[in-house]
CSV table of C-alpha atoms in Angstrom, one decimal:
chain,number,residue,atom,x,y,z
A,1,MET,CA,-39.1,-10.5,-8.8
A,2,THR,CA,-35.2,-11.1,-8.9
A,3,LEU,CA,-34.1,-14.5,-9.4
A,4,THR,CA,-31.3,-15.7,-8.2
A,5,GLU,CA,-28.5,-18.0,-9.5
A,6,SER,CA,-29.3,-21.2,-7.5
A,7,ASP,CA,-33.5,-19.5,-9.0
A,8,LEU,CA,-32.2,-20.5,-12.2
A,9,SER,CA,-30.5,-23.7,-11.4
A,10,LEU,CA,-33.8,-25.1,-10.0
A,11,ARG,CA,-35.4,-23.8,-12.9
A,12,LEU,CA,-33.2,-25.3,-15.9
A,13,ASP,CA,-35.6,-28.1,-17.4
A,14,GLU,CA,-37.2,-25.2,-18.4
A,15,ILE,CA,-34.7,-22.5,-19.3
A,16,HIS,CA,-33.4,-25.4,-21.6
A,17,ALA,CA,-36.3,-26.1,-23.2
A,18,ALA,CA,-37.2,-22.6,-24.0
A,19,ALA,CA,-33.6,-22.0,-25.4
A,20,LEU,CA,-34.2,-24.7,-27.5
A,21,GLY,CA,-37.7,-23.8,-28.4
A,22,VAL,CA,-37.0,-20.7,-29.4
A,23,PHE,CA,-33.9,-21.3,-31.1
A,24,ARG,CA,-35.6,-24.0,-33.4
A,25,ASP,CA,-38.3,-21.1,-34.2
A,26,VAL,CA,-36.0,-18.3,-35.1
A,27,SER,CA,-32.4,-20.1,-35.9
A,28,ASP,CA,-32.1,-17.9,-39.4
A,29,ARG,CA,-31.5,-14.8,-36.7
A,30,ARG,CA,-30.0,-15.0,-33.2
A,31,PRO,CA,-32.5,-15.4,-30.4
A,32,ASP,CA,-32.0,-13.3,-27.3
A,33,HIS,CA,-32.7,-13.2,-23.9
A,34,GLU,CA,-35.9,-11.9,-23.6
A,35,GLU,CA,-37.7,-14.1,-26.2
A,36,ILE,CA,-36.0,-17.5,-23.6
A,37,ALA,CA,-36.8,-15.6,-20.1
A,38,ALA,CA,-40.3,-15.1,-21.4
A,39,LEU,CA,-40.7,-18.5,-23.0
A,40,ALA,CA,-39.3,-20.1,-19.2
A,41,ASP,CA,-41.6,-17.7,-17.3
A,42,VAL,CA,-37.6,-16.1,-15.2
A,43,ASP,CA,-36.2,-13.2,-15.5
A,44,GLY,CA,-34.5,-11.6,-18.6
A,45,GLU,CA,-32.0,-10.0,-16.5
A,46,ALA,CA,-30.9,-13.1,-14.3
A,47,LEU,CA,-30.5,-15.0,-17.5
A,48,ARG,CA,-28.3,-12.4,-18.8
A,49,ARG,CA,-26.0,-12.7,-16.2
A,50,ARG,CA,-26.1,-16.4,-16.0
A,51,TRP,CA,-25.3,-16.4,-19.6
A,52,PRO,CA,-24.1,-13.1,-21.3
A,53,GLY,CA,-23.9,-15.1,-24.4
A,54,LEU,CA,-26.1,-17.3,-25.7
A,55,ASP,CA,-24.3,-19.6,-27.4
A,56,GLU,CA,-23.4,-21.7,-24.2
A,57,LEU,CA,-26.8,-21.7,-23.3
A,58,LEU,CA,-28.0,-23.1,-26.3
A,59,VAL,CA,-25.5,-25.7,-26.3
A,60,GLU,CA,-25.7,-26.6,-22.6
A,61,ALA,CA,-29.2,-27.2,-23.5
A,62,LEU,CA,-28.8,-29.3,-26.4
A,63,ALA,CA,-25.9,-31.6,-24.1
A,64,SER,CA,-28.5,-32.4,-21.9
A,65,LEU,CA,-31.0,-33.6,-24.5
A,66,LEU,CA,-28.3,-35.2,-26.0
A,67,PRO,CA,-26.0,-36.7,-23.5
A,68,ALA,CA,-22.7,-38.5,-25.1
A,69,PRO,CA,-23.0,-41.9,-26.1
A,70,GLU,CA,-21.7,-44.6,-22.9
A,71,ASP,CA,-18.8,-46.6,-24.1
A,72,PRO,CA,-20.1,-49.8,-25.3
A,73,GLY,CA,-16.7,-51.7,-23.7
A,74,ASP,CA,-15.0,-54.2,-25.7
A,75,LEU,CA,-17.5,-56.1,-27.5
A,76,GLY,CA,-15.3,-56.1,-31.0
A,77,LEU,CA,-15.8,-53.9,-33.6
A,78,ARG,CA,-19.0,-54.6,-35.2
A,79,ALA,CA,-20.9,-54.8,-32.3
A,80,GLU,CA,-19.5,-51.5,-31.0
A,81,LEU,CA,-19.9,-49.8,-33.8
A,82,ARG,CA,-23.1,-50.9,-34.0
A,83,LEU,CA,-23.9,-49.7,-30.4
A,84,LEU,CA,-22.7,-46.4,-31.5
A,85,ILE,CA,-24.5,-45.8,-34.9
A,86,GLU,CA,-27.5,-47.0,-33.1
A,87,HIS,CA,-27.2,-44.3,-30.6
A,88,LEU,CA,-26.3,-41.9,-33.3
A,89,ALA,CA,-29.2,-42.4,-35.5
A,90,ARG,CA,-31.7,-42.0,-32.7
A,91,GLU,CA,-30.2,-38.7,-32.2
A,92,TYR,CA,-30.7,-38.0,-35.2
A,93,ALA,CA,-34.4,-39.2,-35.5
A,94,GLU,CA,-35.4,-37.5,-32.3
A,95,HIS,CA,-33.4,-34.0,-32.9
A,96,GLY,CA,-32.0,-34.0,-36.4
A,97,GLU,CA,-33.5,-31.3,-37.5
A,98,LEU,CA,-32.0,-28.9,-34.4
A,99,LEU,CA,-28.8,-30.7,-35.0
A,100,VAL,CA,-28.5,-29.6,-38.4
A,101,ARG,CA,-29.1,-26.0,-37.3
A,102,VAL,CA,-27.3,-25.4,-35.0
A,103,MET,CA,-24.1,-27.0,-37.5
A,104,ALA,CA,-25.0,-24.5,-39.8
A,105,ARG,CA,-24.4,-21.7,-37.4
A,106,LEU,CA,-21.2,-22.9,-36.4
A,107,SER,CA,-18.8,-21.2,-39.1
A,108,ALA,CA,-20.5,-17.8,-38.3
A,109,SER,CA,-20.3,-18.1,-34.4
A,110,PRO,CA,-16.9,-18.6,-32.9
A,111,ASP,CA,-18.4,-18.9,-29.7
A,112,LEU,CA,-20.7,-21.5,-30.5
A,113,ASP,CA,-18.3,-23.6,-32.8
A,114,ARG,CA,-16.2,-23.7,-29.6
A,115,ALA,CA,-19.5,-24.5,-27.0
A,116,PHE,CA,-20.5,-27.1,-29.7
A,117,ARG,CA,-17.5,-28.8,-30.2
A,118,GLN,CA,-16.5,-29.2,-26.6
A,119,ARG,CA,-20.0,-30.3,-25.2
A,120,ILE,CA,-21.6,-32.6,-28.2
A,121,LEU,CA,-19.0,-33.1,-30.8
A,122,TYR,CA,-16.0,-34.5,-29.0
A,123,PRO,CA,-17.2,-36.6,-26.0
A,124,ARG,CA,-18.7,-38.5,-29.3
A,125,VAL,CA,-15.2,-38.7,-30.8
A,126,GLU,CA,-13.7,-39.7,-27.5
A,127,CYS,CA,-15.9,-42.8,-27.9
A,128,VAL,CA,-14.8,-43.7,-31.3
A,129,ARG,CA,-11.3,-43.1,-30.2
A,130,ARG,CA,-11.7,-45.6,-27.5
A,131,ILE,CA,-13.4,-48.3,-29.5
A,132,PHE,CA,-10.5,-47.7,-32.9
A,133,GLY,CA,-8.1,-48.2,-29.9
A,134,ARG,CA,-9.4,-51.2,-28.7
A,135,ALA,CA,-10.0,-52.6,-32.8
A,136,VAL,CA,-6.3,-51.7,-33.5
A,137,LEU,CA,-5.0,-53.7,-29.9
A,138,ARG,CA,-7.2,-56.5,-31.7
A,139,GLY,CA,-5.5,-56.1,-34.8
A,140,GLU,CA,-9.2,-55.4,-36.9
A,141,LEU,CA,-8.2,-52.6,-38.6
A,142,ARG,CA,-6.4,-52.2,-41.4
A,143,PRO,CA,-3.2,-50.6,-41.0
A,144,ASP,CA,-3.8,-47.5,-43.8
A,145,ALA,CA,-7.7,-46.8,-42.4
A,146,ASP,CA,-8.1,-43.6,-41.5
A,147,PRO,CA,-11.3,-44.4,-38.3
A,148,ARG,CA,-12.1,-40.3,-38.3
A,149,LEU,CA,-12.7,-40.0,-41.7
A,150,ILE,CA,-14.1,-42.8,-42.1
A,151,PHE,CA,-16.5,-42.7,-39.3
A,152,SER,CA,-17.3,-38.7,-39.8
A,153,LEU,CA,-19.3,-40.4,-43.0
A,154,VAL,CA,-21.9,-41.8,-40.4
A,155,PRO,CA,-22.6,-38.5,-38.6
A,156,SER,CA,-22.8,-36.7,-42.2
A,157,LEU,CA,-25.4,-39.2,-43.8
A,158,LEU,CA,-27.3,-38.6,-40.3
A,159,SER,CA,-27.3,-34.7,-41.4
A,160,TYR,CA,-28.1,-35.4,-45.2
A,161,ARG,CA,-30.6,-37.5,-44.3
A,162,THR,CA,-32.1,-35.0,-42.1
A,163,MET,CA,-31.7,-32.1,-44.2
A,164,LEU,CA,-33.8,-33.8,-47.0
A,165,ARG,CA,-36.6,-34.6,-44.6
A,166,ASP,CA,-35.9,-38.5,-44.8
A,167,PRO,CA,-37.9,-41.2,-42.6
A,168,ALA,CA,-36.8,-42.0,-39.6
A,169,PRO,CA,-33.7,-44.7,-39.6
A,170,ASP,CA,-35.2,-47.9,-39.8
A,171,PRO,CA,-33.6,-50.5,-37.5
A,172,SER,CA,-31.8,-52.3,-40.4
A,173,LEU,CA,-29.8,-48.9,-41.0
A,174,ALA,CA,-26.7,-49.6,-38.3
A,175,ASP,CA,-26.3,-53.0,-40.1
A,176,ARG,CA,-26.4,-51.5,-43.8
A,177,LEU,CA,-24.0,-48.8,-42.8
A,178,LEU,CA,-21.8,-50.8,-41.4
A,179,ASP,CA,-21.7,-53.8,-44.0
A,180,ALA,CA,-21.8,-51.3,-47.1
A,181,VAL,CA,-19.4,-48.6,-46.3
A,182,LEU,CA,-17.5,-48.6,-42.6
A,183,LEU,CA,-16.1,-52.1,-42.0
A,184,PRO,CA,-15.1,-52.6,-45.9
A,185,LEU,CA,-13.5,-49.6,-45.6
A,186,LEU,CA,-11.8,-50.7,-42.2
A,187,LEU,CA,-11.0,-54.0,-41.9
A,188,ARG,CA,-8.4,-55.8,-43.4
């Protein structure tokens, strides 16, 4: 049976789950269309036509699993950062191993790197940019603080914990990160 584009669209959840499942199982090499098609029970040729390169499918599946954080609104720097850190900590607690595997492949695959940046990284950076923009307007940031560099400590720490197979972050992680690391570096 040959599937059409609309047939594939109706099966997107299964295709995304299959792509992520195959990637988890074979992350030391590139998965192929047939492996994903077999797991999703779709036609491999239809899959190949829709996603000629699997990098875009992998990142599309990852983006469906990890929606961009919502802008917390104007709550003050600490409260806004806390909500964002909690969002990231939940992502890493649930899907950290997959995130780390994908990030490990970025340097070897320019297409994967580009897709990952556009669909996963940039929406999170944009949320941080809005939070820090409001903080600047409120006068909450030190003039010499580099918010993007400082905030990059959060995903770095969460990735590190994932690689070491630390237990899932406890509820106080966001507060500890804010009070011991981020705010002392950011505040006046």
